[in-house]
mmCIF file of C-alpha atoms in Angstrom:
data_model
loop_
_atom_site.group_PDB
_atom_site.id
_atom_site.type_symbol
_atom_site.label_atom_id
_atom_site.label_comp_id
_atom_site.label_asym_id
_atom_site.label_seq_id
_atom_site.Cartn_x
_atom_site.Cartn_y
_atom_site.Cartn_z
ATOM 1 C CA MET A 1 98.485 17.967 -81.551
ATOM 2 C CA ALA A 2 96.141 18.362 -84.058
ATOM 3 C CA ARG A 3 95.659 14.560 -84.550
ATOM 4 C CA ALA A 4 95.364 14.286 -80.910
ATOM 5 C CA GLY A 5 92.971 16.819 -80.667
ATOM 6 C CA GLY A 6 91.366 15.061 -83.561
ATOM 7 C CA ILE A 7 91.324 11.865 -82.052
ATOM 8 C CA SER A 8 89.779 13.164 -78.574
ATOM 9 C CA ASN A 9 86.892 14.558 -80.263
ATOM 10 C CA PRO A 10 85.588 11.064 -81.455
ATOM 11 C CA VAL A 11 86.127 9.834 -77.994
ATOM 12 C CA ASN A 12 84.706 12.803 -76.395
ATOM 13 C CA VAL A 13 81.830 12.398 -78.665
ATOM 14 C CA GLY A 14 81.759 8.516 -78.160
ATOM 15 C CA ILE A 15 81.899 9.189 -74.235
ATOM 16 C CA ALA A 16 79.198 11.894 -74.606
ATOM 17 C CA VAL A 17 76.948 9.483 -76.664
ATOM 18 C CA GLN A 18 77.383 6.390 -74.158
ATOM 19 C CA ALA A 19 76.367 9.131 -71.124
ATOM 20 C CA ASP A 20 73.465 9.978 -73.208
ATOM 21 C CA TRP A 21 72.386 6.267 -73.790
ATOM 22 C CA GLU A 22 72.752 5.651 -69.980
ATOM 23 C CA ASN A 23 70.706 8.624 -69.277
ATOM 24 C CA ARG A 24 67.838 7.589 -71.842
ATOM 25 C CA GLU A 25 67.977 4.238 -70.270
ATOM 26 C CA PHE A 26 67.821 5.603 -66.728
ATOM 27 C CA ILE A 27 64.616 7.768 -67.803
ATOM 28 C CA SER A 28 62.983 4.846 -69.677
ATOM 29 C CA ASN A 29 63.185 2.625 -66.510
ATOM 30 C CA ILE A 30 62.125 5.246 -64.272
ATOM 31 C CA SER A 31 58.895 6.117 -66.902
ATOM 32 C CA LEU A 32 58.277 2.230 -67.020
ATOM 33 C CA ASN A 33 57.696 2.157 -63.013
ATOM 34 C CA VAL A 34 56.018 4.865 -62.930
ATOM 35 C CA ARG A 35 53.500 3.742 -65.274
ATOM 36 C CA ARG A 36 53.598 0.425 -63.584
ATOM 37 C CA LEU A 37 52.546 2.648 -60.251
ATOM 38 C CA PHE A 38 49.655 4.058 -62.407
ATOM 39 C CA GLU A 39 48.503 0.728 -63.257
ATOM 40 C CA PHE A 40 48.393 -0.290 -59.739
ATOM 41 C CA LEU A 41 46.714 2.458 -58.732
ATOM 42 C CA LEU A 42 43.698 2.353 -61.066
ATOM 43 C CA GLN A 43 43.213 -1.550 -60.496
ATOM 44 C CA PHE A 44 43.279 -0.551 -56.468
ATOM 45 C CA GLU A 45 40.899 2.204 -57.177
ATOM 46 C CA ALA A 46 38.829 -0.578 -59.312
ATOM 47 C CA THR A 47 38.742 -3.022 -56.577
ATOM 48 C CA THR A 48 37.994 -0.437 -53.586
ATOM 49 C CA LYS A 49 35.117 0.922 -55.272
ATOM 50 C CA SER A 50 33.464 -2.485 -56.139
ATOM 51 C CA LYS A 51 34.065 -3.488 -51.966
ATOM 52 C CA LEU A 52 32.685 0.180 -51.205
ATOM 53 C CA ALA A 53 29.572 -0.594 -53.573
ATOM 54 C CA SER A 54 28.975 -4.050 -51.737
ATOM 55 C CA LEU A 55 29.269 -2.597 -48.462
ATOM 56 C CA ASN A 56 26.984 0.289 -49.169
ATOM 57 C CA GLU A 57 24.299 -1.966 -50.753
ATOM 58 C CA LYS A 58 24.605 -4.034 -47.425
ATOM 59 C CA LEU A 59 23.903 -0.939 -45.304
ATOM 60 C CA ASP A 60 21.018 -0.059 -47.367
ATOM 61 C CA VAL A 61 19.522 -3.450 -46.735
ATOM 62 C CA LEU A 62 20.177 -2.988 -42.976
ATOM 63 C CA GLU A 63 18.504 0.227 -43.015
ATOM 64 C CA ARG A 64 15.647 -0.788 -44.857
ATOM 65 C CA LYS A 65 15.302 -3.926 -42.440
ATOM 66 C CA LEU A 66 15.700 -1.537 -39.485
ATOM 67 C CA GLU A 67 12.674 0.710 -40.755
ATOM 68 C CA VAL A 68 10.398 -2.188 -41.409
ATOM 69 C CA LEU A 69 11.101 -3.363 -37.767
ATOM 70 C CA GLU A 70 10.422 0.089 -36.375
ATOM 71 C CA VAL A 71 7.163 0.209 -37.985
ATOM 72 C CA GLN A 72 6.295 -3.443 -36.720
ATOM 73 C CA VAL A 73 7.320 -2.495 -33.287
ATOM 74 C CA SER A 74 5.409 0.735 -33.409
ATOM 75 C CA SER A 75 2.302 -0.979 -34.547
ATOM 76 C CA ALA A 76 2.663 -3.861 -31.744
ATOM 77 C CA THR A 77 3.079 -0.756 -29.044
ATOM 78 C CA THR A 78 0.186 0.923 -30.315
ATOM 79 C CA ASN A 79 -2.226 -2.039 -30.370
ATOM 80 C CA PRO A 80 -1.382 -3.857 -27.237
ATOM 81 C CA SER A 81 -5.192 -5.288 -27.231
ATOM 82 C CA VAL A 82 -3.584 -8.262 -29.493
ATOM 83 C CA PHE A 83 -1.078 -9.674 -26.936
ATOM 84 C CA ASN A 84 -4.233 -9.608 -23.942
ATOM 85 C CA MET B 1 66.759 1.141 -40.788
ATOM 86 C CA GLU B 2 64.756 4.190 -41.995
ATOM 87 C CA LYS B 3 67.127 6.656 -39.575
ATOM 88 C CA ARG B 4 70.088 4.774 -41.416
ATOM 89 C CA GLU B 5 68.992 5.536 -44.849
ATOM 90 C CA ASN B 6 68.070 9.033 -43.879
ATOM 91 C CA GLU B 7 71.317 9.441 -42.472
ATOM 92 C CA LYS B 8 73.135 7.874 -45.665
ATOM 93 C CA LEU B 9 71.166 10.487 -47.608
ATOM 94 C CA GLU B 10 71.953 13.084 -45.496
ATOM 95 C CA GLU B 11 75.828 12.198 -45.751
ATOM 96 C CA LYS B 12 75.633 11.957 -49.573
ATOM 97 C CA SER B 13 74.133 15.410 -49.734
ATOM 98 C CA GLU B 14 76.963 16.906 -47.698
ATOM 99 C CA ASN B 15 79.576 15.242 -49.667
ATOM 100 C CA GLU B 16 77.880 16.590 -52.761
ATOM 101 C CA ASN B 17 77.873 20.091 -51.373
ATOM 102 C CA GLU B 18 81.647 19.635 -50.365
ATOM 103 C CA LYS B 19 82.508 18.757 -53.930
ATOM 104 C CA VAL B 20 81.022 21.667 -55.381
ATOM 105 C CA GLU B 21 83.098 24.580 -55.456
ATOM 106 C CA GLY B 22 82.023 27.895 -55.020
ATOM 107 C CA LYS B 23 78.830 29.528 -53.373
ATOM 108 C CA THR B 24 76.654 26.709 -55.102
ATOM 109 C CA ARG B 25 74.958 23.971 -53.425
ATOM 110 C CA VAL B 26 74.134 20.788 -55.121
ATOM 111 C CA ILE B 27 71.359 19.524 -53.764
ATOM 112 C CA CYS B 28 69.771 20.921 -50.597
ATOM 113 C CA VAL B 29 66.612 19.275 -50.603
ATOM 114 C CA PRO B 30 65.415 17.276 -47.644
ATOM 115 C CA PRO B 31 65.664 13.652 -47.467
ATOM 116 C CA VAL B 32 62.800 11.610 -48.605
ATOM 117 C CA GLY B 33 61.211 10.393 -45.498
ATOM 118 C CA ARG B 34 59.849 7.085 -45.356
ATOM 119 C CA CYS B 35 56.589 6.293 -43.932
ATOM 120 C CA SER B 36 56.595 6.499 -39.808
ATOM 121 C CA SER B 37 52.929 4.947 -39.534
ATOM 122 C CA PHE B 38 54.361 1.504 -39.019
ATOM 123 C CA LEU B 39 56.155 2.229 -35.558
ATOM 124 C CA CYS B 40 52.864 3.177 -33.845
ATOM 125 C CA SER B 41 50.347 1.151 -35.846
ATOM 126 C CA GLU B 42 49.579 -1.205 -32.429
ATOM 127 C CA ALA B 43 48.482 1.732 -30.478
ATOM 128 C CA LYS B 44 46.001 3.866 -32.976
ATOM 129 C CA PRO B 45 42.664 2.315 -34.094
ATOM 130 C CA ASP B 46 42.507 1.678 -38.018
ATOM 131 C CA ALA B 47 40.709 4.363 -39.278
ATOM 132 C CA GLU B 48 43.211 7.064 -37.589
ATOM 133 C CA GLN B 49 46.120 4.930 -39.164
ATOM 134 C CA PHE B 50 44.541 5.139 -42.448
ATOM 135 C CA GLN B 51 44.083 8.739 -42.039
ATOM 136 C CA GLY B 52 47.357 9.410 -41.066
ATOM 137 C CA ALA B 53 48.900 7.255 -43.943
ATOM 138 C CA LEU B 54 47.053 9.316 -46.435
ATOM 139 C CA ARG B 55 48.076 12.413 -44.914
ATOM 140 C CA GLU B 56 51.836 11.488 -45.208
ATOM 141 C CA LEU B 57 51.519 10.545 -48.884
ATOM 142 C CA LYS B 58 49.843 14.065 -49.661
ATOM 143 C CA ASP B 59 53.182 15.488 -47.778
ATOM 144 C CA LEU B 60 55.376 13.599 -49.675
ATOM 145 C CA ARG B 61 53.724 14.693 -53.005
ATOM 146 C CA SER B 62 54.164 18.372 -52.180
ATOM 147 C CA GLN B 63 57.779 17.526 -50.831
ATOM 148 C CA LEU B 64 58.590 16.026 -54.171
ATOM 149 C CA HIS B 65 57.136 19.010 -56.359
ATOM 150 C CA GLN B 66 59.587 21.395 -54.291
ATOM 151 C CA ALA B 67 62.738 19.036 -54.814
ATOM 152 C CA ALA B 68 61.960 18.736 -58.811
ATOM 153 C CA ASP B 69 61.620 22.661 -58.814
ATOM 154 C CA TYR B 70 65.209 22.844 -56.944
ATOM 155 C CA CYS B 71 66.439 20.380 -58.880
ATOM 156 C CA GLU B 72 65.706 22.090 -62.214
ATOM 157 C CA ASN B 73 66.795 25.588 -61.253
ATOM 158 C CA ALA B 74 70.089 24.369 -60.106
ATOM 159 C CA PHE B 75 70.575 22.502 -63.297
ATOM 160 C CA LEU B 76 69.950 25.361 -65.450
ATOM 161 C CA LYS B 77 72.008 27.907 -63.124
ATOM 162 C CA GLU B 78 75.139 26.013 -61.946
ATOM 163 C CA GLU B 79 77.898 24.681 -64.224
ATOM 164 C CA LYS B 80 78.746 21.116 -62.867
ATOM 165 C CA LYS B 81 75.547 20.011 -64.520
ATOM 166 C CA LYS B 82 77.190 15.927 -64.304
ATOM 167 C CA MET B 83 77.205 16.169 -60.576
ATOM 168 C CA ILE B 84 73.753 17.720 -60.200
ATOM 169 C CA LEU B 85 72.414 15.188 -62.545
ATOM 170 C CA ASP B 86 73.947 12.268 -60.642
ATOM 171 C CA SER B 87 72.375 13.450 -57.510
ATOM 172 C CA THR B 88 69.121 14.199 -58.987
ATOM 173 C CA LYS B 89 69.262 10.581 -60.344
ATOM 174 C CA SER B 90 69.650 9.099 -57.378
ATOM 175 C CA TYR B 91 67.299 11.191 -55.437
ATOM 176 C CA ILE B 92 64.545 10.015 -57.954
ATOM 177 C CA CYS B 93 65.118 6.663 -57.254
ATOM 178 C CA ASP B 94 64.925 6.963 -53.650
ATOM 179 C CA ALA B 95 61.630 8.847 -54.092
ATOM 180 C CA ILE B 96 60.056 6.397 -56.029
ATOM 181 C CA VAL B 97 61.118 3.690 -53.292
ATOM 182 C CA ALA B 98 59.361 6.118 -50.856
ATOM 183 C CA VAL B 99 56.228 6.741 -53.017
ATOM 184 C CA ILE B 100 55.769 2.541 -53.478
ATOM 185 C CA ASP B 101 56.044 2.270 -49.698
ATOM 186 C CA HIS B 102 53.548 5.096 -48.903
ATOM 187 C CA LEU B 103 51.108 3.881 -51.231
ATOM 188 C CA GLY B 104 51.802 0.279 -49.916
ATOM 189 C CA THR B 105 50.898 1.434 -46.579
ATOM 190 C CA VAL B 106 47.578 3.684 -47.495
ATOM 191 C CA SER B 107 46.447 0.497 -49.565
ATOM 192 C CA SER B 108 46.916 -2.216 -46.663
ATOM 193 C CA LYS B 109 45.430 -0.009 -44.253
ATOM 194 C CA LEU B 110 42.199 0.706 -46.354
ATOM 195 C CA GLU B 111 41.848 -3.008 -47.106
ATOM 196 C CA LEU B 112 41.877 -3.737 -43.510
ATOM 197 C CA GLU B 113 39.156 -1.076 -43.209
ATOM 198 C CA LEU B 114 36.949 -2.743 -45.735
ATOM 199 C CA CYS B 115 37.443 -5.946 -44.235
ATOM 200 C CA ASN B 116 36.609 -5.422 -40.439
ATOM 201 C CA VAL B 117 32.807 -5.562 -41.336
ATOM 202 C CA ALA B 118 32.122 -7.382 -38.016
ATOM 203 C CA LYS B 119 29.812 -4.464 -36.947
ATOM 204 C CA ALA B 120 27.783 -4.790 -39.957
ATOM 205 C CA THR B 121 27.169 -8.649 -39.441
ATOM 206 C CA GLN B 122 26.562 -8.001 -35.750
ATOM 207 C CA THR B 123 23.983 -5.390 -36.495
ATOM 208 C CA GLU B 124 22.213 -7.917 -39.121
ATOM 209 C CA GLN B 125 22.231 -10.594 -36.441
ATOM 210 C CA LYS B 126 20.718 -8.342 -33.826
ATOM 211 C CA MET B 127 17.812 -7.303 -36.428
ATOM 212 C CA ASP B 128 17.192 -11.016 -37.567
ATOM 213 C CA PHE B 129 16.845 -11.909 -33.862
ATOM 214 C CA LEU B 130 14.185 -9.096 -33.379
ATOM 215 C CA ARG B 131 12.473 -9.892 -36.487
ATOM 216 C CA GLN B 132 12.351 -13.542 -35.276
ATOM 217 C CA ARG B 133 10.632 -12.487 -31.892
ATOM 218 C CA LEU B 134 8.322 -10.248 -33.368
ATOM 219 C CA LEU B 135 7.104 -13.016 -35.712
ATOM 220 C CA MET B 136 6.769 -15.442 -32.696
ATOM 221 C CA CYS B 137 4.418 -12.540 -31.248
ATOM 222 C CA GLN B 138 2.297 -12.416 -33.976
ATOM 223 C CA GLN B 139 1.894 -16.254 -34.350
ATOM 224 C CA PHE B 140 0.987 -16.240 -30.746
ATOM 225 C CA ALA B 141 -1.476 -13.716 -31.480
ATOM 226 C CA VAL B 142 -2.624 -15.098 -34.422
ATOM 227 C CA THR B 143 -3.303 -18.674 -32.708
ATOM 228 C CA ALA B 144 -4.808 -17.425 -29.837
ATOM 229 C CA GLU B 145 -7.302 -15.828 -31.960
ATOM 230 C CA LEU B 146 -7.955 -18.626 -33.941
ATOM 231 C CA ALA B 147 -8.384 -20.635 -30.728
ATOM 232 C CA THR B 148 -11.457 -18.375 -30.070
ATOM 233 C CA PHE B 149 -12.708 -18.477 -33.465
ATOM 234 C CA ARG B 150 -12.518 -22.368 -33.854
ATOM 235 C CA TYR B 151 -13.973 -23.575 -30.591
ATOM 236 C CA ARG B 152 -17.967 -24.040 -30.370
ATOM 237 C CA GLU B 153 -19.799 -25.042 -27.518
ATOM 238 C CA LYS B 154 -22.506 -26.327 -29.990
ATOM 239 C CA LEU B 155 -21.350 -28.806 -32.282
ATOM 240 C CA MET B 156 -23.223 -29.456 -35.348
ATOM 241 C CA HIS B 157 -25.821 -32.275 -35.566
ATOM 242 C CA HIS B 158 -26.676 -34.662 -37.922
ATOM 243 C CA HIS B 159 -30.478 -34.371 -38.398
ATOM 244 C CA PRO B 160 -32.046 -37.447 -39.644
ATOM 245 C CA GLN B 161 -34.493 -36.020 -41.503
ATOM 246 C CA TYR B 162 -33.240 -37.072 -45.063
ATOM 247 C CA LEU B 163 -35.607 -38.651 -47.135
ATOM 248 C CA SER B 164 -35.048 -41.142 -49.841
ATOM 249 C CA ASP B 165 -36.287 -43.005 -52.127
ATOM 250 C CA GLY B 166 -35.429 -45.575 -54.436
ATOM 251 C CA GLN B 167 -35.505 -43.084 -57.399
ATOM 252 C CA ILE B 168 -32.540 -42.207 -59.089
ATOM 253 C CA LEU B 169 -31.394 -39.092 -59.795
ATOM 254 C CA LYS B 170 -30.715 -37.419 -63.049
ATOM 255 C CA LYS B 171 -27.456 -37.120 -64.011
ATOM 256 C CA TYR B 172 -25.738 -33.457 -64.171
ATOM 257 C CA ASP B 173 -23.704 -32.086 -67.106
ATOM 258 C CA SER B 174 -19.970 -32.665 -66.988
ATOM 259 C CA SER B 175 -19.302 -29.413 -65.340
ATOM 260 C CA SER B 176 -20.166 -30.697 -61.990
ATOM 261 C CA ARG B 177 -18.533 -34.009 -60.388
ATOM 262 C CA VAL B 178 -21.508 -36.088 -59.462
ATOM 263 C CA VAL B 179 -20.304 -39.138 -56.930
ATOM 264 C CA GLU B 180 -23.363 -41.843 -56.731
ATOM 265 C CA GLY B 181 -23.691 -43.592 -53.491
ATOM 266 C CA SER B 182 -26.007 -45.092 -51.482
ATOM 267 C CA ARG B 183 -26.584 -45.185 -47.727
ATOM 268 C CA GLN B 184 -28.839 -46.598 -45.442
ATOM 269 C CA ILE B 185 -30.139 -43.562 -43.321
ATOM 270 C CA LYS B 186 -30.351 -44.569 -39.584
ATOM 271 C CA ASP B 187 -31.358 -42.974 -36.576
ATOM 272 C CA SER B 188 -29.193 -42.632 -33.414
ATOM 273 C CA HIS B 189 -30.043 -45.974 -32.436
ATOM 274 C CA GLY B 190 -28.783 -47.815 -35.369
ATOM 275 C CA LYS B 191 -32.156 -48.759 -36.908
ATOM 276 C CA GLU B 192 -33.288 -47.949 -39.903
ATOM 277 C CA LYS B 193 -35.628 -44.731 -39.422
ATOM 278 C CA PHE B 194 -38.772 -44.847 -41.623
ATOM 279 C CA GLY B 195 -37.870 -47.653 -43.379
ATOM 280 C CA LEU B 196 -35.897 -45.349 -45.705
ATOM 281 C CA SER B 197 -33.048 -46.841 -47.765
ATOM 282 C CA GLY B 198 -32.060 -44.804 -50.987
ATOM 283 C CA ARG B 199 -29.377 -43.419 -53.217
ATOM 284 C CA PHE B 200 -28.098 -39.657 -52.506
ATOM 285 C CA GLN B 201 -25.353 -37.744 -54.820
ATOM 286 C CA HIS B 202 -22.926 -35.661 -53.615
ATOM 287 C CA VAL B 203 -22.249 -32.694 -56.181
ATOM 288 C CA GLU B 204 -19.879 -30.245 -56.290
ATOM 289 C CA THR B 205 -20.561 -27.017 -58.056
ATOM 290 C CA GLY B 206 -17.805 -24.533 -57.682
ATOM 291 C CA THR B 207 -16.385 -24.270 -54.360
ATOM 292 C CA GLU B 208 -20.038 -25.396 -52.699
ATOM 293 C CA HIS B 209 -20.629 -29.130 -51.848
ATOM 294 C CA VAL B 210 -24.369 -29.725 -51.906
ATOM 295 C CA MET B 211 -25.994 -33.087 -51.258
ATOM 296 C CA ILE B 212 -29.082 -34.178 -53.738
ATOM 297 C CA LEU B 213 -31.595 -36.600 -52.225
ATOM 298 C CA PRO B 214 -34.318 -37.559 -54.153
ATOM 299 C CA GLY B 215 -38.069 -36.462 -53.185
ATOM 300 C CA GLN B 216 -41.260 -38.083 -53.317
ATOM 301 C CA HIS B 217 -42.610 -37.145 -56.823
ATOM 302 C CA GLY B 218 -39.419 -36.660 -58.368
ATOM 303 C CA GLN B 219 -38.322 -33.226 -57.280
ATOM 304 C CA PRO B 220 -34.723 -33.477 -55.934
ATOM 305 C CA ILE B 221 -33.697 -31.878 -52.717
ATOM 306 C CA LEU B 222 -30.738 -29.870 -52.420
ATOM 307 C CA VAL B 223 -28.896 -30.271 -49.041
ATOM 308 C CA THR B 224 -25.904 -27.940 -48.183
ATOM 309 C CA PRO B 225 -23.438 -28.875 -45.409
ATOM 310 C CA SER B 226 -25.115 -27.221 -42.864
ATOM 311 C CA PHE B 227 -27.821 -29.239 -43.706
ATOM 312 C CA GLY B 228 -29.936 -26.188 -44.910
ATOM 313 C CA LEU B 229 -32.860 -27.729 -46.882
ATOM 314 C CA LYS B 230 -33.148 -25.827 -49.915
ATOM 315 C CA GLY B 231 -36.274 -27.511 -51.529
ATOM 316 C CA THR B 232 -39.789 -28.415 -50.609
ATOM 317 C CA HIS B 233 -40.677 -31.841 -50.586
ATOM 318 C CA ASN B 234 -43.985 -33.919 -50.337
ATOM 319 C CA ILE B 235 -44.412 -36.721 -48.601
ATOM 320 C CA GLY B 236 -47.683 -38.848 -48.296
ATOM 321 C CA GLY B 237 -48.660 -40.838 -45.015
ATOM 322 C CA ASP B 238 -48.654 -40.529 -41.561
ATOM 323 C CA ASP B 239 -45.241 -39.120 -41.198
ATOM 324 C CA LYS B 240 -45.907 -36.116 -42.936
ATOM 325 C CA LYS B 241 -46.857 -33.853 -40.409
ATOM 326 C CA LYS B 242 -44.253 -35.084 -38.133
ATOM 327 C CA MET B 243 -41.715 -34.337 -40.942
ATOM 328 C CA GLN B 244 -42.819 -30.553 -41.517
ATOM 329 C CA HIS B 245 -42.587 -29.882 -37.835
ATOM 330 C CA ASN B 246 -39.013 -31.395 -37.928
ATOM 331 C CA PHE B 247 -38.459 -29.582 -40.997
ATOM 332 C CA LEU B 248 -39.612 -26.301 -39.419
ATOM 333 C CA ALA B 249 -37.770 -26.626 -36.250
ATOM 334 C CA PHE B 250 -34.572 -27.503 -38.194
ATOM 335 C CA LEU B 251 -34.789 -24.011 -40.235
ATOM 336 C CA SER B 252 -35.345 -21.702 -37.393
ATOM 337 C CA LYS B 253 -32.240 -23.542 -35.536
ATOM 338 C CA ASN B 254 -30.144 -22.721 -38.884
ATOM 339 C CA ARG B 255 -31.500 -19.333 -38.908
ATOM 340 C CA LYS B 256 -30.388 -18.843 -35.459
ATOM 341 C CA LYS B 257 -26.688 -20.007 -36.081
ATOM 342 C CA SER B 258 -26.339 -17.974 -39.072
ATOM 343 C CA ARG B 259 -27.075 -15.098 -37.003
#
């Protein structure tokens, strides 16, 4: 009995160690995937920032063009004698 | 597909509950919801779809926090830790898949929003058209003004008062270009007037073109393109009075034009 108990102890220990290793492997896989997710998010943020910045520039240019056009049209309307 | 997966998760949780003895419950965390915006994507516009996907992602975050707290408390309190651990592992796998799914939908919606810049290009085109029309109007106004400016009823006449001798003029310094030429001065009938045939020089001084004609007593006469005489000349003979009279008339005409 004592021997059986002694034999079972290392078996239990082995089983416990194996389970522990499995858990650790699972945890490492999960952490790796979470890091990949994080990297994707960083990359996505960078690309989105650049696209938004370019869009902002386009809109600024359009606004300036619109202001110039407004001034030109207002000057043309205030001086209609030019076209008479 | 999503409904089946949700049902499976529910069944799993129910089975786990049945296995646990006593009053305790293993996992009573609601199953991780999948992204539902895919079903009604055609009906809603792009902006609303993106907002909806973002809202679902935020809800998922709160749900995951609650599930993590519950699993931790259950593991600490309960005795059957292995069962709790296995259920937690499965829940984590499903949660990660759900998170990836939600992130994919959010990123795709945002990219669609950014790629749809047709409105910006349309407004740009409209503004270009307006600018083109304005430029055309301006050009028209400028050409109309130029036409009134250029047109003159009285054209410039060449006066036959040029005098020239056979004398050769002095050469000027290298700063001004001197072009020597010879020409027979003739009247409108093609005859040689006053029997004059001599040489004249065309000098460019700066931006002004000046013609230099030799005078009687060696004095050069400067003549501008407007044919205004800048110097006096002495001519002997019967033609002197005629020339003076013509010269005075010519001067008076030039003064009127300049006014």
